[in-house]
PDB file of C-alpha atoms in Angstrom:
ATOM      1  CA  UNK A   1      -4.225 -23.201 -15.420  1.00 65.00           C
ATOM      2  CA  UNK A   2      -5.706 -20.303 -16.575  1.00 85.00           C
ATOM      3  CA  UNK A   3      -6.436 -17.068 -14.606  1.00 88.00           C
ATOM      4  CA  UNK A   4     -10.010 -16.160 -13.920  1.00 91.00           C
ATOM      5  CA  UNK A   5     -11.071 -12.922 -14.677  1.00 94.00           C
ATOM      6  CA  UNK A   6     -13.952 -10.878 -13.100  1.00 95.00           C
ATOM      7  CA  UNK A   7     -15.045  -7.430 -15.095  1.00 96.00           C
ATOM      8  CA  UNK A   8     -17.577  -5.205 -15.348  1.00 96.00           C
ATOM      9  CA  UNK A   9     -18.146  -2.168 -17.554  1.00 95.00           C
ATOM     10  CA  UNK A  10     -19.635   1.069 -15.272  1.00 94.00           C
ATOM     11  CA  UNK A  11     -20.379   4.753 -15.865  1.00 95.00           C
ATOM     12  CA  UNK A  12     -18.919   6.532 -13.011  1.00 96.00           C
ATOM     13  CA  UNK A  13     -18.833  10.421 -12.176  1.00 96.00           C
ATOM     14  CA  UNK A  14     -15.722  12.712 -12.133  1.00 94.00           C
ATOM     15  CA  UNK A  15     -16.640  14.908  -9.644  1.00 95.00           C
ATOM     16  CA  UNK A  16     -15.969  18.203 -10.536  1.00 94.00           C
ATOM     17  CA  UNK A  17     -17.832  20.438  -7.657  1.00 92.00           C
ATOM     18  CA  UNK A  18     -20.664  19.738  -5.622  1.00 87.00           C
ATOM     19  CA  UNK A  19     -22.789  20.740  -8.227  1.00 90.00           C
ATOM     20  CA  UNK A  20     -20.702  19.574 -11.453  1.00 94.00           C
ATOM     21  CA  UNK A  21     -20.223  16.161 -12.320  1.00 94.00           C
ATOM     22  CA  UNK A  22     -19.326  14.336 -15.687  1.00 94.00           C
ATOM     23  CA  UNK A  23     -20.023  10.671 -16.778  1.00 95.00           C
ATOM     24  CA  UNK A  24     -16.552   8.479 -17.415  1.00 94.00           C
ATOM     25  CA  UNK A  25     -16.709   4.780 -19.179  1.00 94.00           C
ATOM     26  CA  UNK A  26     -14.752   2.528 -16.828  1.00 95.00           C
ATOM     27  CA  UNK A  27     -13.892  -1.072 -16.817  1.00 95.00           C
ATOM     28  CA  UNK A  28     -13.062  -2.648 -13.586  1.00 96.00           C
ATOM     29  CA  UNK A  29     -11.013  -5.884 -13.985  1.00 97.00           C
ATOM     30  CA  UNK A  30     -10.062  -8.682 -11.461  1.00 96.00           C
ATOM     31  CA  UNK A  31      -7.423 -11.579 -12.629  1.00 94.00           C
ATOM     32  CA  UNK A  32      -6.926 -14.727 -10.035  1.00 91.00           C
ATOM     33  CA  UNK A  33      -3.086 -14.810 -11.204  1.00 89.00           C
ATOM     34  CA  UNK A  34      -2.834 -11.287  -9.510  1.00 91.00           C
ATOM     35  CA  UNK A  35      -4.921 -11.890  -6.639  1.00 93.00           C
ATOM     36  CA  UNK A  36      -4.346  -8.737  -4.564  1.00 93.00           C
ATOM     37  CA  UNK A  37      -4.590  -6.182  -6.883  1.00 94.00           C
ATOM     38  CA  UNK A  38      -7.871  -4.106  -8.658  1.00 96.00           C
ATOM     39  CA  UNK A  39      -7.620  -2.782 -12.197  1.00 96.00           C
ATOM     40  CA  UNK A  40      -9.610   0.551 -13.768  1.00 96.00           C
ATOM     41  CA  UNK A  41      -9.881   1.366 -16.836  1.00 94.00           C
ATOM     42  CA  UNK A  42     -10.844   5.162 -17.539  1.00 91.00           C
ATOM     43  CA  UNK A  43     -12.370   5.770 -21.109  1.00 84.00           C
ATOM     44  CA  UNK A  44     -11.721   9.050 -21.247  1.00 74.00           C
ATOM     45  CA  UNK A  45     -11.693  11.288 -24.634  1.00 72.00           C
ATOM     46  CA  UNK A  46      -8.013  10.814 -25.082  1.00 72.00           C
ATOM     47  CA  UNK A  47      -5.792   8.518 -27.522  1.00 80.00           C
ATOM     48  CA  UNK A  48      -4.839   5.913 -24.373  1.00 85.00           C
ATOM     49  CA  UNK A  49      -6.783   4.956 -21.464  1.00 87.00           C
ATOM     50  CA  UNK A  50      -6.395   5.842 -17.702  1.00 88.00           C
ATOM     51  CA  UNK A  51      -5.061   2.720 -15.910  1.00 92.00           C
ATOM     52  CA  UNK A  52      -5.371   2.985 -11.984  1.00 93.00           C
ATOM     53  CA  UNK A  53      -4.016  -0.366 -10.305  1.00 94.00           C
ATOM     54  CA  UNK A  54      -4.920  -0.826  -6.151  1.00 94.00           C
ATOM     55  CA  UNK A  55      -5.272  -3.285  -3.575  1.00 94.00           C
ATOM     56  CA  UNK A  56      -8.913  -5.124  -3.648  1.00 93.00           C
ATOM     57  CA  UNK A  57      -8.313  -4.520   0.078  1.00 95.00           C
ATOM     58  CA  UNK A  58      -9.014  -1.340  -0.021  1.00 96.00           C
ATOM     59  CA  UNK A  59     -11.862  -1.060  -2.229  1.00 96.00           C
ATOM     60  CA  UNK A  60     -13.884  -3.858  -0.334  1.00 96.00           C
ATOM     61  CA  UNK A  61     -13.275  -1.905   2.978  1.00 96.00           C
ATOM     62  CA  UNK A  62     -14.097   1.742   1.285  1.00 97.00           C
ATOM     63  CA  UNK A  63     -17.174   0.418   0.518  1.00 97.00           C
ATOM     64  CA  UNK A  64     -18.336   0.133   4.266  1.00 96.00           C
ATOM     65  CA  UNK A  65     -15.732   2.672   5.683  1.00 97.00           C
ATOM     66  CA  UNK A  66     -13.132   5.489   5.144  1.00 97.00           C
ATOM     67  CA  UNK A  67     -10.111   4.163   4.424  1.00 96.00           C
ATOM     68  CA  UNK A  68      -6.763   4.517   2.675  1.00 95.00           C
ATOM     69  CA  UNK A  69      -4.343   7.503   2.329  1.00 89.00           C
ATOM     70  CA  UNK A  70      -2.154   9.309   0.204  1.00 89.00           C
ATOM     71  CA  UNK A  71      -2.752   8.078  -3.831  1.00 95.00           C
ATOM     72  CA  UNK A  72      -5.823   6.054  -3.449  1.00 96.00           C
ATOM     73  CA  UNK A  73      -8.324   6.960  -0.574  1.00 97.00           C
ATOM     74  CA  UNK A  74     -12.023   5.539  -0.454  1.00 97.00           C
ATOM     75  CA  UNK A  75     -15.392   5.546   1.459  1.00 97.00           C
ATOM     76  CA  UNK A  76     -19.160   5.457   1.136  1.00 98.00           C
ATOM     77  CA  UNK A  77     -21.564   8.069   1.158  1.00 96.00           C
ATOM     78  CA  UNK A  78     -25.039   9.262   0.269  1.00 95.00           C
ATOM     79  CA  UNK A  79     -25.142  11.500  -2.785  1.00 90.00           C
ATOM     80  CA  UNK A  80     -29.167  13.101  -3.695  1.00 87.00           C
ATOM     81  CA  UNK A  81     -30.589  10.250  -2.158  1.00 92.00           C
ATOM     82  CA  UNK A  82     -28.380   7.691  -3.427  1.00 94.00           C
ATOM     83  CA  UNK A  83     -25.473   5.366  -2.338  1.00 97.00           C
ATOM     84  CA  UNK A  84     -22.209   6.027  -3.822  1.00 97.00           C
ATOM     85  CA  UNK A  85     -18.486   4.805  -3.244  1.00 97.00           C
ATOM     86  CA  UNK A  86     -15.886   8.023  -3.661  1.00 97.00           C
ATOM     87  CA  UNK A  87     -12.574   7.126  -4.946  1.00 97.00           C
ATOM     88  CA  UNK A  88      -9.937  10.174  -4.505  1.00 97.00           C
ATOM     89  CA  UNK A  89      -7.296   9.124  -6.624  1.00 96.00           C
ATOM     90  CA  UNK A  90      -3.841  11.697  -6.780  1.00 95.00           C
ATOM     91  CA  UNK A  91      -0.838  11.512  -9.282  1.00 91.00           C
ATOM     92  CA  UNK A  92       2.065  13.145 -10.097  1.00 91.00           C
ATOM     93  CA  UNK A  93      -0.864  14.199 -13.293  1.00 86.00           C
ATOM     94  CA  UNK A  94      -3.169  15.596 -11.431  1.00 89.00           C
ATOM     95  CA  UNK A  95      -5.760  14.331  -9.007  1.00 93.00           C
ATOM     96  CA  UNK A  96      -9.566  13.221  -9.914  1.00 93.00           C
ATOM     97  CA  UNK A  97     -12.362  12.482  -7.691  1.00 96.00           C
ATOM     98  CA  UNK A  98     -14.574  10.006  -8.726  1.00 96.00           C
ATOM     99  CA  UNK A  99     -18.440   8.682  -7.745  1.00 97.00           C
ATOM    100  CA  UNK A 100     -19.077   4.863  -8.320  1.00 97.00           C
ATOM    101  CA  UNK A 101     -22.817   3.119  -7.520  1.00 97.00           C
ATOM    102  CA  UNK A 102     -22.510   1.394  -4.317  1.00 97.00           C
ATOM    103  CA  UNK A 103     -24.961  -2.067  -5.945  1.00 97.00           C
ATOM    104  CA  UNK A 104     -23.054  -2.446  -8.829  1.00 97.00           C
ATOM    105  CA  UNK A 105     -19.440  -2.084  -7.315  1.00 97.00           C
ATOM    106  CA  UNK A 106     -20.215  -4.147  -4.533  1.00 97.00           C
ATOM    107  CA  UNK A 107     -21.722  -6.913  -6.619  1.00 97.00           C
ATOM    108  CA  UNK A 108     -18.874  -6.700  -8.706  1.00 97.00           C
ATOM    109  CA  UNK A 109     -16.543  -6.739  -5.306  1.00 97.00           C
ATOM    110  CA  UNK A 110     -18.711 -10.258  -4.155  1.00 96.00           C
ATOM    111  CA  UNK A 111     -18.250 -11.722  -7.465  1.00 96.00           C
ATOM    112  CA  UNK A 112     -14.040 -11.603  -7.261  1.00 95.00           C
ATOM    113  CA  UNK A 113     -14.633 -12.614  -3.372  1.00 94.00           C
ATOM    114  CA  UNK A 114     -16.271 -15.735  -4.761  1.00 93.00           C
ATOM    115  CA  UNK A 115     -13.549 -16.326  -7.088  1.00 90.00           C
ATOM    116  CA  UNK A 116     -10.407 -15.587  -4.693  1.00 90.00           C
ATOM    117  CA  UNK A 117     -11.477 -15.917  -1.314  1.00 89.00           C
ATOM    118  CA  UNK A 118     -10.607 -12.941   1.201  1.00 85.00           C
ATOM    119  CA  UNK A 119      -7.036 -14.963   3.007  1.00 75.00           C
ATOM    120  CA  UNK A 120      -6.844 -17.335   0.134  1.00 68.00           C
ATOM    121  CA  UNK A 121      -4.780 -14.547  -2.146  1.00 73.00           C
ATOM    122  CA  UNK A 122      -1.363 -15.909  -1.525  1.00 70.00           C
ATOM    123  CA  UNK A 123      -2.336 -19.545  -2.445  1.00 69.00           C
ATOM    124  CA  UNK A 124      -3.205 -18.449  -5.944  1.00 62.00           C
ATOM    125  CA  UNK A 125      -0.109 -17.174  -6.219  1.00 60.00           C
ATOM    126  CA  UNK A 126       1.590 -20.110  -5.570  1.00 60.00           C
ATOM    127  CA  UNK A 127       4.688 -18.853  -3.879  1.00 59.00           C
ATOM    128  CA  UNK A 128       5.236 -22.203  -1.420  1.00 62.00           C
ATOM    129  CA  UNK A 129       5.262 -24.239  -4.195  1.00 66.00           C
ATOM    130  CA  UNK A 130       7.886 -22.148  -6.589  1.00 63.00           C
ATOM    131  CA  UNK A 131       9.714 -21.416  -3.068  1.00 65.00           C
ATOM    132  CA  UNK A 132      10.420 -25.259  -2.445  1.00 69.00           C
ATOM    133  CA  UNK A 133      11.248 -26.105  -5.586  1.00 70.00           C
ATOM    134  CA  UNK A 134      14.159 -23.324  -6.158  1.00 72.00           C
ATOM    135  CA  UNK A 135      15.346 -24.472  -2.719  1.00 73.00           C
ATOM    136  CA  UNK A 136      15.160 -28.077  -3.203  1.00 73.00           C
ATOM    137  CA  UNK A 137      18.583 -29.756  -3.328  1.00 71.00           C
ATOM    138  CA  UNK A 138      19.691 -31.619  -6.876  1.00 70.00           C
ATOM    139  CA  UNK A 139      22.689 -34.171  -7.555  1.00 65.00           C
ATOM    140  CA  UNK A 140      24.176 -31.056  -8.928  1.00 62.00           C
ATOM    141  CA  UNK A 141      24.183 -29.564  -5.595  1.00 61.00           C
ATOM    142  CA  UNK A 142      26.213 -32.248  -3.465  1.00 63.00           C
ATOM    143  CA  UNK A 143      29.416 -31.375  -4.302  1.00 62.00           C
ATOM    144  CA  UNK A 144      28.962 -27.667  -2.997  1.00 60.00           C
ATOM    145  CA  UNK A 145      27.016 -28.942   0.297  1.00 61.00           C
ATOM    146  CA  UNK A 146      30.473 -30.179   1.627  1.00 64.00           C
ATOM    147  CA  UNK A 147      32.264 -28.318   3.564  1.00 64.00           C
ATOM    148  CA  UNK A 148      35.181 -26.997   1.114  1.00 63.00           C
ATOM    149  CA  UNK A 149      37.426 -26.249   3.262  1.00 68.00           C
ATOM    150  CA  UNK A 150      38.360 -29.135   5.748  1.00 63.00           C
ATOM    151  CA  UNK A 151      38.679 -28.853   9.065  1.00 65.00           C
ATOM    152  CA  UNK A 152      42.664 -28.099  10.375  1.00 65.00           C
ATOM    153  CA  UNK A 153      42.073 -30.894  13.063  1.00 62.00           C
ATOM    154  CA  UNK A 154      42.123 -33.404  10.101  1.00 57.00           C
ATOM    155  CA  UNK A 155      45.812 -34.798   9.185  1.00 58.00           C
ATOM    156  CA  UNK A 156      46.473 -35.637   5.651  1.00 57.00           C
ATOM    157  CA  UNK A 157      44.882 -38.577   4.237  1.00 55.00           C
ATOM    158  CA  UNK A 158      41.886 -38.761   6.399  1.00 54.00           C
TER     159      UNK A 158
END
């Protein structure tokens, strides 16, 4: 089966004072076969792109609420008028704050809902399945599930 993928290009805003903002290309990506996880891309005037990979979690509650801490920290607020998701993201690199449109990231957010389901994330992954088949006993197997070394109660020949 192949993995569904949810993206959407967006102009955000590095946030460079209160005043001071810049425009940044960015591609955010959702794949079924990693359920849990968000994807940005950063199109930034440099020879590679910024990758930033963090729990959908997170991003679906930071658009209604504060949350997270340390690397990744989001919440929602009202910017000239205007509602806008802040992502503060820090790295060993540096740190960057950045402004996202509440509409489009949350439509973007409903659209990977409707794909993996909010609880459903582990099924995709398919863990139960791979689980029981490792564990599963084979023909191979039998002669190892007996007990290799006999019991001293046993006299020879029994």
């Amino acid at each position: 089966m192949h993995p569904t993928v949810v993206e959407r290009e967006l102009e955000l805003k590095l946030v460079l004072s209160p005043e001071r903002s810049i425009p940044v290309p960015a591609r955010l990506s959702y794949r079924s076969d990693d359920p849990y996880a968000i994807h940005i891309t950063f199109h930034i005037n440099s020879d590679c792109p910024v990758n930033w990979t963090f729990a959908r979690e997170l991003l679906v509650e930071g658009v209604f609420r504060p949350c997270g801490h340390g690397d990744v920290r989001v919440w929602p607020t009202q910017v000239a008028g205007r509602s806008v998701v802040l992502m503060a993201l820090s790295s060993p690199d540096g740190d960057a704050l950045l402004e996202a449109p509440t509409a489009q990231v949350s439509a973007w957010l409903e659209r990977t809902l409707r794909v993996v389901p909010p609880g459903s994330e582990g099924e995709q992954l398919g863990l139960d399945d791979a689980l029981a088949e490792l564990l599963a006993p084979t023909p191979a197997d039998d002669p190892w599930l007996r007990d290799p070394w006999p019991s001293e109660d046993l006299q020879d020949g029994e």
